[in-house]
Structure formats: C-alpha cells, structure tokens
Short mmCIF file of C-alpha atoms in Angstrom, two decimals:
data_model
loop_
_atom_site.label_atom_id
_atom_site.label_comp_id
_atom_site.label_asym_id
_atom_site.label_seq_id
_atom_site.Cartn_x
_atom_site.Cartn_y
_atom_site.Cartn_z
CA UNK A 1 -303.78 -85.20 64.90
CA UNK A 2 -306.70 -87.09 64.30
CA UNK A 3 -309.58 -86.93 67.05
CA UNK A 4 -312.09 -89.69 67.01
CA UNK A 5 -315.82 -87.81 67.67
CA UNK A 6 -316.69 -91.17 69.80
CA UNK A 7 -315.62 -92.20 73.23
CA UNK A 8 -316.24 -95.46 75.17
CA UNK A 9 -318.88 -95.06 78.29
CA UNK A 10 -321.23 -97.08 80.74
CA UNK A 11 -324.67 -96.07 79.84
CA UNK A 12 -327.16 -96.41 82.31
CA UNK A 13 -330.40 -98.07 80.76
CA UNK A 14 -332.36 -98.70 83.53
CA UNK A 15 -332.12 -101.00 86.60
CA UNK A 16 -329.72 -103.40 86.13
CA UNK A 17 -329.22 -102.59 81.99
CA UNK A 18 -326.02 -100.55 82.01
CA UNK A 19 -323.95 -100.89 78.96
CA UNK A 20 -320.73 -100.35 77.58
CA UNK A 21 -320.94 -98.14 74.51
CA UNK A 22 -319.24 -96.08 71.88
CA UNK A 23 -321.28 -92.30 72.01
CA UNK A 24 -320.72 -89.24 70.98
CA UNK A 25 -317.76 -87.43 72.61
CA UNK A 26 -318.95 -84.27 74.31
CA UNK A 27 -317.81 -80.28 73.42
CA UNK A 28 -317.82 -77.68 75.36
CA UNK A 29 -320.46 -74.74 74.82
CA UNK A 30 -320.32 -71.13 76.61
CA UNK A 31 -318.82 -71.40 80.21
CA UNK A 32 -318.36 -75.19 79.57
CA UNK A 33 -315.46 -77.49 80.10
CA UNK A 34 -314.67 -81.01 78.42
CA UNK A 35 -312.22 -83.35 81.11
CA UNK A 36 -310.35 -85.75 80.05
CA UNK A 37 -311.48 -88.64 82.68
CA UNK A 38 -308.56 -89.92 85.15
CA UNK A 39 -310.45 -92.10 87.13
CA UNK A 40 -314.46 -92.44 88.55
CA UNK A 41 -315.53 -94.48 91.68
CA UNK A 42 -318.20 -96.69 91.82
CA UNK A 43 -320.31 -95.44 95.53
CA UNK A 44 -322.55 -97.21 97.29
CA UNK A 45 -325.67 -95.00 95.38
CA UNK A 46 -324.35 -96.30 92.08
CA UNK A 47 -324.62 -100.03 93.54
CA UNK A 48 -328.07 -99.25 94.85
CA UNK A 49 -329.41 -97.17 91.31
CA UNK A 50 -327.79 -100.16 89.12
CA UNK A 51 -330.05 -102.62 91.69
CA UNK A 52 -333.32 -101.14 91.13
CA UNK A 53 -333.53 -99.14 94.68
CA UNK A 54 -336.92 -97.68 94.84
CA UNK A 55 -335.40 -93.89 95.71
CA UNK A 56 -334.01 -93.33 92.72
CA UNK A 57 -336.19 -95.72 90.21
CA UNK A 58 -339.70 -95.33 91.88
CA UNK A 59 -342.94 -92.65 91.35
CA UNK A 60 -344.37 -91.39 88.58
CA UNK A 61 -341.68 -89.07 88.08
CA UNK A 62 -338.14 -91.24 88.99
CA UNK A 63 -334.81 -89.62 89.68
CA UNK A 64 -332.87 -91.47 86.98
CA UNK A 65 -333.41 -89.81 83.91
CA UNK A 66 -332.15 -93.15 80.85
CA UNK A 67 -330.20 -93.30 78.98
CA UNK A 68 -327.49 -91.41 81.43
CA UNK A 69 -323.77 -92.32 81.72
CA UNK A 70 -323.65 -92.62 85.39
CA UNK A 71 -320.46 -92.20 87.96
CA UNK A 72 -320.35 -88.79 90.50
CA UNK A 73 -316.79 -89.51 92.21
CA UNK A 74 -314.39 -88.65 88.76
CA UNK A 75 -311.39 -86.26 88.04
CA UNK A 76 -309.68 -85.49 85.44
CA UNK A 77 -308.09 -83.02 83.32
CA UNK A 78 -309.21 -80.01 81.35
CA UNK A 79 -309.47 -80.80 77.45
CA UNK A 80 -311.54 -78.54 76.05
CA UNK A 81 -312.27 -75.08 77.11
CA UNK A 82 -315.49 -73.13 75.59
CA UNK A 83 -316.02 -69.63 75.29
CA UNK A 84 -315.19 -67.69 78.71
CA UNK A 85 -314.76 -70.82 80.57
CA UNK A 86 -311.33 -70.22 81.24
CA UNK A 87 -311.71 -67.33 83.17
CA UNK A 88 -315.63 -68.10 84.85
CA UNK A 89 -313.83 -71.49 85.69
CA UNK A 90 -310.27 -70.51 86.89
CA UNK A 91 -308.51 -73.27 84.84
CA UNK A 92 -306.33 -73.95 81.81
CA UNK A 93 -306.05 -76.97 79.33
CA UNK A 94 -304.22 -79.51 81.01
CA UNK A 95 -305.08 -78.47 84.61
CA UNK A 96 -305.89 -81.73 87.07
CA UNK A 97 -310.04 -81.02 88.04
CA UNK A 98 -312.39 -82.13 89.72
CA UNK A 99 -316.26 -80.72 89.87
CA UNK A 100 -318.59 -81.17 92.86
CA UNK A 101 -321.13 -83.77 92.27
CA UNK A 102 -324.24 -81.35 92.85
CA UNK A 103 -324.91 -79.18 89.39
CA UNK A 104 -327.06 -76.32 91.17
CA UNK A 105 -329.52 -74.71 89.39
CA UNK A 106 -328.11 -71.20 91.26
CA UNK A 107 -331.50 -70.03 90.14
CA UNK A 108 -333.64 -71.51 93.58
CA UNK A 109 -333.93 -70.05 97.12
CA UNK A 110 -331.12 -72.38 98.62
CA UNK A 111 -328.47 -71.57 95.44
CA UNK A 112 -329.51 -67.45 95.96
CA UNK A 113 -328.68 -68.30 99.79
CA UNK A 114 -325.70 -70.07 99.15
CA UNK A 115 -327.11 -73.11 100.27
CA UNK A 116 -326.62 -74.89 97.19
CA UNK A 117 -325.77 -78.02 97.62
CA UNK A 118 -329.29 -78.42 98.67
CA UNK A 119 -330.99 -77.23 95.30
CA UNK A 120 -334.68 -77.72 94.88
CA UNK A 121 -333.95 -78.85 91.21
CA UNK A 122 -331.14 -80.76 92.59
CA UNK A 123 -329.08 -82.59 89.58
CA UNK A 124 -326.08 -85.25 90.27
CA UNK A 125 -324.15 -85.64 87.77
CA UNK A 126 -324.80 -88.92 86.43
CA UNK A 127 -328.10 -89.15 86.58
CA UNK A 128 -330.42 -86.62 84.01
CA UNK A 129 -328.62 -86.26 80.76
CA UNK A 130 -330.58 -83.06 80.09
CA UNK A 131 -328.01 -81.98 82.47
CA UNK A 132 -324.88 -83.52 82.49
CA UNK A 133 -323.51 -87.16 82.11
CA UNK A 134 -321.45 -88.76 84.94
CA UNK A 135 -317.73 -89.56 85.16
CA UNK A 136 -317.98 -93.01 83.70
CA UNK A 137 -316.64 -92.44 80.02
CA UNK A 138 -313.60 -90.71 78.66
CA UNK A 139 -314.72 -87.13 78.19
CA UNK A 140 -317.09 -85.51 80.25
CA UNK A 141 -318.88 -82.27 79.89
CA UNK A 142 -318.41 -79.80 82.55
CA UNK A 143 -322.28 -77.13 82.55
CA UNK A 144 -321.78 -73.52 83.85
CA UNK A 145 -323.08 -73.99 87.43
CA UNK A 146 -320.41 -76.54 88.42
CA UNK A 147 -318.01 -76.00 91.45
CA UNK A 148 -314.82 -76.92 90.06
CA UNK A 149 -311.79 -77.28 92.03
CA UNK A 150 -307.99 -77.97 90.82
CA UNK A 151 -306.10 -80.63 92.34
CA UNK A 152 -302.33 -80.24 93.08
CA UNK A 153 -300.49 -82.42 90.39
CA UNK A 154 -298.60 -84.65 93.80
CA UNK A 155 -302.07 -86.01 94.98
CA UNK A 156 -301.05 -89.01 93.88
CA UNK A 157 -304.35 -90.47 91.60
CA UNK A 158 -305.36 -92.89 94.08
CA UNK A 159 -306.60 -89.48 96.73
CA UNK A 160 -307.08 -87.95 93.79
CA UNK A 161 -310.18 -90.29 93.39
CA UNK A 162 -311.58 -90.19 96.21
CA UNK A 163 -312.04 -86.42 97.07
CA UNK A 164 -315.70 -86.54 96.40
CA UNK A 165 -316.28 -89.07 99.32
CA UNK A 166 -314.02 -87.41 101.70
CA UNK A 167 -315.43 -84.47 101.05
CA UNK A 168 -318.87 -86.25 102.22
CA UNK A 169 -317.22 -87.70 105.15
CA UNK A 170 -316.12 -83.87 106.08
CA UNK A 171 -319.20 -82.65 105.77
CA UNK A 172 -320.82 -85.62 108.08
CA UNK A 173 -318.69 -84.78 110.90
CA UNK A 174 -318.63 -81.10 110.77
CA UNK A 175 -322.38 -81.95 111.32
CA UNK A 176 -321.70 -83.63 114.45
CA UNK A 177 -320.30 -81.01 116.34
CA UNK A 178 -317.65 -83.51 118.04
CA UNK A 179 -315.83 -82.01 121.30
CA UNK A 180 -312.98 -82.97 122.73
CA UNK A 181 -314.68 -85.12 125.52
CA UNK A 182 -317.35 -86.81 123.64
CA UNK A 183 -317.53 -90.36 123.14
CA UNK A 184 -318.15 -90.86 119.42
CA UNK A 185 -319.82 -94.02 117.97
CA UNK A 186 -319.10 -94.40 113.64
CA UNK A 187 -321.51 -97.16 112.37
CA UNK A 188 -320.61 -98.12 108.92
CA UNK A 189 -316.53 -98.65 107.97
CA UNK A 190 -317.35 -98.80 104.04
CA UNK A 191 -315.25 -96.77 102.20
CA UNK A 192 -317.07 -93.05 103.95
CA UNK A 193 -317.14 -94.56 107.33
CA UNK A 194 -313.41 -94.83 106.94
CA UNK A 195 -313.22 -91.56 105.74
CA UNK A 196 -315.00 -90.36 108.92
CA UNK A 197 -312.78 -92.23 110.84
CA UNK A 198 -309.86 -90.25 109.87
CA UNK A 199 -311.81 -86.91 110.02
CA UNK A 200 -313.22 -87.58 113.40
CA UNK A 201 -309.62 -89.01 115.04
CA UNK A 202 -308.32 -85.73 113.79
CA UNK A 203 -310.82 -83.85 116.10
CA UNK A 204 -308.97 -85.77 118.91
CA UNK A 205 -312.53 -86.98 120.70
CA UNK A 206 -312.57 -88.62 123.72
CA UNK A 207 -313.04 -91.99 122.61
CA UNK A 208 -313.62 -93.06 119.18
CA UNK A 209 -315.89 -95.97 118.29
CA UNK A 210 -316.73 -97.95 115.00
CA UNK A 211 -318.80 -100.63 113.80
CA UNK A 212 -318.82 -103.32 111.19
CA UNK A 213 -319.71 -106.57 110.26
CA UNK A 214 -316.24 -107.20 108.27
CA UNK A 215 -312.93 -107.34 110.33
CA UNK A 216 -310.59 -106.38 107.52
CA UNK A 217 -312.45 -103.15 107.57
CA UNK A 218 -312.45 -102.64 111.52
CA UNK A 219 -308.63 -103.62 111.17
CA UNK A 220 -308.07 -100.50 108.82
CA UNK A 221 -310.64 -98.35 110.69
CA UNK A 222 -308.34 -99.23 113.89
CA UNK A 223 -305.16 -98.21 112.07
CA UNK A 224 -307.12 -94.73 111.03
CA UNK A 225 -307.50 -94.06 114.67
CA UNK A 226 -310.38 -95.84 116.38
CA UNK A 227 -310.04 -96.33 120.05
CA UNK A 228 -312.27 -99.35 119.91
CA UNK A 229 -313.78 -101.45 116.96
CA UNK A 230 -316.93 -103.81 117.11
CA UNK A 231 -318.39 -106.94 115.22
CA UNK A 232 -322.00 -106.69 116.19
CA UNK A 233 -321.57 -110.20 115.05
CA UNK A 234 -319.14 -111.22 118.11
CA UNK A 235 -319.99 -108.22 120.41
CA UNK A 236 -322.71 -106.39 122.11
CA UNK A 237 -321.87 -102.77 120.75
CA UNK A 238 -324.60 -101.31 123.14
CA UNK A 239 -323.10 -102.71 126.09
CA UNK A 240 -319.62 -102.18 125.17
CA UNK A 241 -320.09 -98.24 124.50
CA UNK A 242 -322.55 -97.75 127.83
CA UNK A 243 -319.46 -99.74 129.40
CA UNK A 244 -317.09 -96.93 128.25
CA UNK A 245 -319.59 -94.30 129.09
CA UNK A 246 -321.08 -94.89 132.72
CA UNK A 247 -324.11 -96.59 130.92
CA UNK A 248 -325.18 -93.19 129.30
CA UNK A 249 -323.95 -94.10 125.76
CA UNK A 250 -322.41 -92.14 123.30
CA UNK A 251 -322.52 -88.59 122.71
CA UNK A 252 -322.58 -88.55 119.27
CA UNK A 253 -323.52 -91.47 116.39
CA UNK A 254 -322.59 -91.27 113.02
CA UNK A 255 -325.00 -93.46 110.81
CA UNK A 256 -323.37 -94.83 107.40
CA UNK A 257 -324.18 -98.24 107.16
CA UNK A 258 -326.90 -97.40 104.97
CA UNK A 259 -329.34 -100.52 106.26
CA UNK A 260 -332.32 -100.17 109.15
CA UNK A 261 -330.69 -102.01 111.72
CA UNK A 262 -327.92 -98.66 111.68
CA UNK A 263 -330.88 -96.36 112.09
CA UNK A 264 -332.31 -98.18 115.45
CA UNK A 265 -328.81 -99.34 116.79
CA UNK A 266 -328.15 -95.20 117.22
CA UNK A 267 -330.89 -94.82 118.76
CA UNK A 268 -330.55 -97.29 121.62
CA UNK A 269 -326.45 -96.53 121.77
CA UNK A 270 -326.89 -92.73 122.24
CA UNK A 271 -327.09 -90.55 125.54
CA UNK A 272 -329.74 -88.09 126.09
CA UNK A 273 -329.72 -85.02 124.28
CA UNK A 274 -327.08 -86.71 121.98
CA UNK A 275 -326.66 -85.89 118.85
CA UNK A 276 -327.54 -88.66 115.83
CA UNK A 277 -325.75 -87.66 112.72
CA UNK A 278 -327.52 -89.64 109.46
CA UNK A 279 -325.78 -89.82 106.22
CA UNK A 280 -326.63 -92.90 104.26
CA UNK A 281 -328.31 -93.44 101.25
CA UNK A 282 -331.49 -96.23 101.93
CA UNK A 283 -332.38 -98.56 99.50
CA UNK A 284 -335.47 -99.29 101.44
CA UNK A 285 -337.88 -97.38 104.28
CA UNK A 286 -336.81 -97.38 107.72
CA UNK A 287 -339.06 -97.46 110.64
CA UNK A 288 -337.82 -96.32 114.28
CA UNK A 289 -339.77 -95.75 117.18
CA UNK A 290 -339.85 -91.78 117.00
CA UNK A 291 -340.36 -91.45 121.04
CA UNK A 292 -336.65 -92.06 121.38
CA UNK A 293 -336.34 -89.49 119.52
CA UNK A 294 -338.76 -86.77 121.52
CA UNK A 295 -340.06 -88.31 124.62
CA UNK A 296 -337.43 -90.54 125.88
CA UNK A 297 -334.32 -88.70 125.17
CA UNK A 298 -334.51 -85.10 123.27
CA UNK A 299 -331.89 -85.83 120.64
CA UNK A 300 -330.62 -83.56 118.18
CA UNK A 301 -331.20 -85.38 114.79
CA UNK A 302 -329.11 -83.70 111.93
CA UNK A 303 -328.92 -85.12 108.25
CA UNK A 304 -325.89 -84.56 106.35
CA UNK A 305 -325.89 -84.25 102.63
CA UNK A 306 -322.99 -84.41 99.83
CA UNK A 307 -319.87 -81.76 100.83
CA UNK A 308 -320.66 -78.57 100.94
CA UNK A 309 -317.70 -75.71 100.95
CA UNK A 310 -315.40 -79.12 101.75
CA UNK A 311 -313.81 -79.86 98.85
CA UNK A 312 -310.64 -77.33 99.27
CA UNK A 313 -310.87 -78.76 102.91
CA UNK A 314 -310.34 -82.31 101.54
CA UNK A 315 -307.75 -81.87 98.77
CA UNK A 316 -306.08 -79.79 101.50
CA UNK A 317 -305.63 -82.78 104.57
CA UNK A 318 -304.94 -84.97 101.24
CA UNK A 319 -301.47 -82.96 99.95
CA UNK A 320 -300.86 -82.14 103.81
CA UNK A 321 -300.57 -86.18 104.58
CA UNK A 322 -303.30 -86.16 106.94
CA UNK A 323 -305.76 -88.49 105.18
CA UNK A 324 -305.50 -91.58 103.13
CA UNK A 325 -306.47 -93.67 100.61
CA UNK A 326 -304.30 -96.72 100.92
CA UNK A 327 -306.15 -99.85 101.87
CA UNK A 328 -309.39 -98.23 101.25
CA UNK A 329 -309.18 -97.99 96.96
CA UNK A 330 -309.17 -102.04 97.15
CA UNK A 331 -309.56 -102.50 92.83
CA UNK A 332 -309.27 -100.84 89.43
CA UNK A 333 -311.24 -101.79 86.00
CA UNK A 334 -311.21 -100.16 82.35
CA UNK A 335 -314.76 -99.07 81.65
CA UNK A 336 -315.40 -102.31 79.24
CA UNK A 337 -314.85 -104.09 82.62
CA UNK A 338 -317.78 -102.91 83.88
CA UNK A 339 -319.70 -106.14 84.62
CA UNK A 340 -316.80 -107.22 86.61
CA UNK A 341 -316.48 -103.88 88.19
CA UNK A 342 -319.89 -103.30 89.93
CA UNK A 343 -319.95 -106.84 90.95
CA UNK A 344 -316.94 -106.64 92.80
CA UNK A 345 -318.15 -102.89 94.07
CA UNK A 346 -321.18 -104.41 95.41
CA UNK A 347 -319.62 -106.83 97.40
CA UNK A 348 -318.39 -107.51 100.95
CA UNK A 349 -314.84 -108.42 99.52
CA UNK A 350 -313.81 -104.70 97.92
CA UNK A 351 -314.12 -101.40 99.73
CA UNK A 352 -313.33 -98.36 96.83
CA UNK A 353 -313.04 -99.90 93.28
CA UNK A 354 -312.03 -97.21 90.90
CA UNK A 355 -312.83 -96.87 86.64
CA UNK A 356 -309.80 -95.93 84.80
CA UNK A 357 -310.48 -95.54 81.43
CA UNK A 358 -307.89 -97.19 79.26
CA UNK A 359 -307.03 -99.49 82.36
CA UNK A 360 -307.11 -103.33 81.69
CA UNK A 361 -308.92 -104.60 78.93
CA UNK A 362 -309.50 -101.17 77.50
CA UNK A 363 -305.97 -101.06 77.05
CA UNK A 364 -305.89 -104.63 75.54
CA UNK A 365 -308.71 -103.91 73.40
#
C-alpha cells in the first residue's frame, strides 16, 4: 500500500506565525520510534509561546528554536520501529504510547543522577527541531533518550490525552507534602488545577480549598472534591480560609494560575512555616515582597517542574477510575483547524481542547 512521504502539521514560525503545512513525514533511525498521532493538547505554555511570552521568545539565545512543530501533551501509536528500538523501548508496532515531554540529554549531572527531568540541556518536545518535533502533526519521531510509557488500550482517548498534565499535577502535589490535617488552598482550576484537585482530595486533607475567577470551573473543581470553592471576584479568599483556619491560613498553597496576583495571594493566605508550592508557567516577571517569605513567616518555597517518575502513577489512577477527564477536555479540532483551535484554547470559555488529526475538517478535506 501506498505511503505518502508527507504529513499535515502546525509549524511554529515564530510568535503568533504558526502554520498548517504539508512536511516531510519522519523515520525512525537507531533506537528511534515513529507514532502514529492519536491526539495532542494545546497547554497553557503553547498559548503563551504562540503569544510572544518573553520566556520562551526573549535573549539573545531564545528557547524556541523555528521552524518547530509544536504540541508536548500527544499519544499515539507505534508505526515505525528503527533498529533496536523495539527492545531499548519495550514496545511493538501498534502499541498505544505516550513519551514524557522532557527529551534528556542523559549525558548532564542531573540525567547521571537520575534527576532528569531537570536536564541542563533541557529539550521539550516541541520546541528545537534539532531535537525532536512536537505532537502536533500525524507522525512524530520518537529520539533515544525518551521515557516512553504504554497506555492500556481501555483508557478511553479522552484520559488518554491528558496523561502529560496529570502527570504534572502529580508531581505538584507530591511536592506539597499534604497531611491529613492540613488545610490546603489550590489557586488556579484550569485544566492542572483540576487535575490537582483530584490528586489532592485523594490525599483526604483536612479541608480542601480552590480558587477561580470562572464558576463553571469551581462547579467541576467542587464535584472533584473541593470542600470549599472561591470567586475572588464575589469573595474575600483570605478571609474565608483564615475563617476556616483560626486566622492562621492555610498550610499549604498550590500556585497554578500562572498570573502575579496568584504569586502574592499565597503569600498573604498561608500560615507560618507553610509550605508554597509554585507550578505555573509566567508570561511576565513577578514581584513579591521576599520578607514574607524569610522574615515574617519562614515558609518552605518548593517549585515543581513537569512529572517526574509520575507517568505510570497517572495512567495507573486513570484505568483504576480514580481520576477524570470528563468536563475538563471541553473541545476537539483537526490540525487544519488550528486557527480556531488556539483561539478557543486561549480563552476563558474552553478548559482542555484536544488536536485529533483527521478530526473535522481534516476529515472533510
């Protein structure tokens, strides 16, 4: 049968200049695989890249490395296998994947520690070509240093998509340490805030806490287990949670709202030698008064970044039943919907919008 040697993808041009295009389809080399794509999300860093956000865009030397097909949050299945990738990779053709979105260079001092999601070359896919393309296309190349993880064939494709932010979400509240007493504050309920909302009811805390500006979200974060949701729009959220805690505040505070306000809400809303868990992606500086930080209460400030050793963890809660995806993947588009797509993903009025290749108008077309 006939195999075309081009494949449709979104081609990241610069800020703002991504393109649907016909490229070359990829094949595998040495320890390589080739997946056919199932499905990639669009996350928040792919809104704030395609916008022009100074983090990934600014310096002499800028992250994004055009022209790049973008998209970290994909799965698929295996197509092509190259030479000893079947057995350095664990799969077969036809076996449901997914890779980690870190490609580690498992050359630096974190990789040789095992450490490596925090590489000091640090690729994502989707964002240097010399490395590897994203997600967004049809076929996607697979380089020897990926994780790659198989996905049980009843994850239905809808979880299926959205392992690489649960994973995240994992990760994030691992790093917060949450007891069974503690009084836990989640600001942010885009789609990883209500991923951390299901993680962080399942660690049965005291009282669980989130924030948002949209009620349709706080509705689902309340149906994922919140104890108490908050429009900072209608409510007081530092008087509520001192309410609920003897006017100490919370014990921990997630931060995924990704916008300055998040950063200095936490640090008024959390106790004394609290712990202040930041995950979000900026698209511009944030300034805080750091004697909250040291003088006035001793907190314990821990970053959290990508999913390290999560990803079984997630696909696991997923075929147990134990997480979701419903009411958080809101919208699916074909790729040569993309103008439509990262519109809507950018938005107030779409949580998770998914890229299906052959979906919608690529199927008309």
């Amino acid at each position: 049968m006939f195999q075309s040697r081009t494949m449709t993808a979104i081609v990241c041009h610069g800020p703002k200049d991504y393109r649907v295009e016909a490229v070359g389809r990829p094949e595998p080399k040495r320890r390589e695989l080739v997946l056919k794509i199932d499905a990639c999300g669009i996350c928040a860093s792919d809104c704030k890249c395609w916008s022009g956000a100074n983090m990934f865009w600014g310096g002499q030397n800028p992250y994004v490395k055009p022209p790049v097909i973008p998209g970290h949050e994909f799965f698929g299945r295996v197509d092509q296998i190259g030479e000893e990738a079947a057995e350095h990779f664990g799969v077969a053709v036809g076996d449901r994947v997914i890779a980690e979105q870190i490609v580690p260079c498992d050359k630096c001092r974190y990789c040789r520690s095992g450490s490596y999601w925090m590489c000091e070359v640090h690729n994502i896919f989707g964002f240097q070509k010399q490395v590897a393309d994203g997600g967004m296309c049809e076929y996607m190349r697979i380089p020897e240093t990926a994780r790659v993880h198989k996905i049980p064939e009843e994850i239905s494709l809808e979880d299926a998509a959205i392992i690489e932010p649960l994973a995240c979400a994992i990760h994030t509240v691992n790093r917060g340490d949450i007891q069974l007493d503690d009084v836990v504050v989640i600001a942010g309920a885009g789609p990883l805030g209500l991923f951390m909302t299901q993680i962080a009811h399942l660690k049965t805390p005291k009282k669980l806490v989130v924030i948002d500006l949209v009620p349709e979200r706080l509705a689902l974060a309340k149906s994922f287990g919140a104890d108490v949701v908050i429009n900072p729009r209608e409510e007081d959220p530092i008087e509520i949670v001192r309410g609920l805690t003897e006017g100490y505040g919370c014990d921990v505070y997630i931060e995924t709202t990704g916008v300055p306000a998040g950063v200095t809400q936490g640090l008024e809303i959390i106790r004394k030698l609290g712990r202040f868990v930041e995950f979000s992606v900026f698209g511009a500086e944030t300034t805080a008064d750091w004697s909250i930080i040291g003088d006035r209460k001793e907190l314990d400030i821990r970053g959290a970044h990508l999913a390290p050793y999560c990803y079984p963890v997630a696909i696991d809660l997923l075929q147990r039943g134990l997480v979701t995806s419903k009411g958080i993947v809101t919208h699916h588009y074909g790729l040569k919907d993309w103008d439509v797509a990262i519109e809507k993903a950018y938005g107030l009025d779409s949580i998770k919008v998914l890229l299906r290749p052959g979906y919608g108008a690529d199927a008309a077309g």
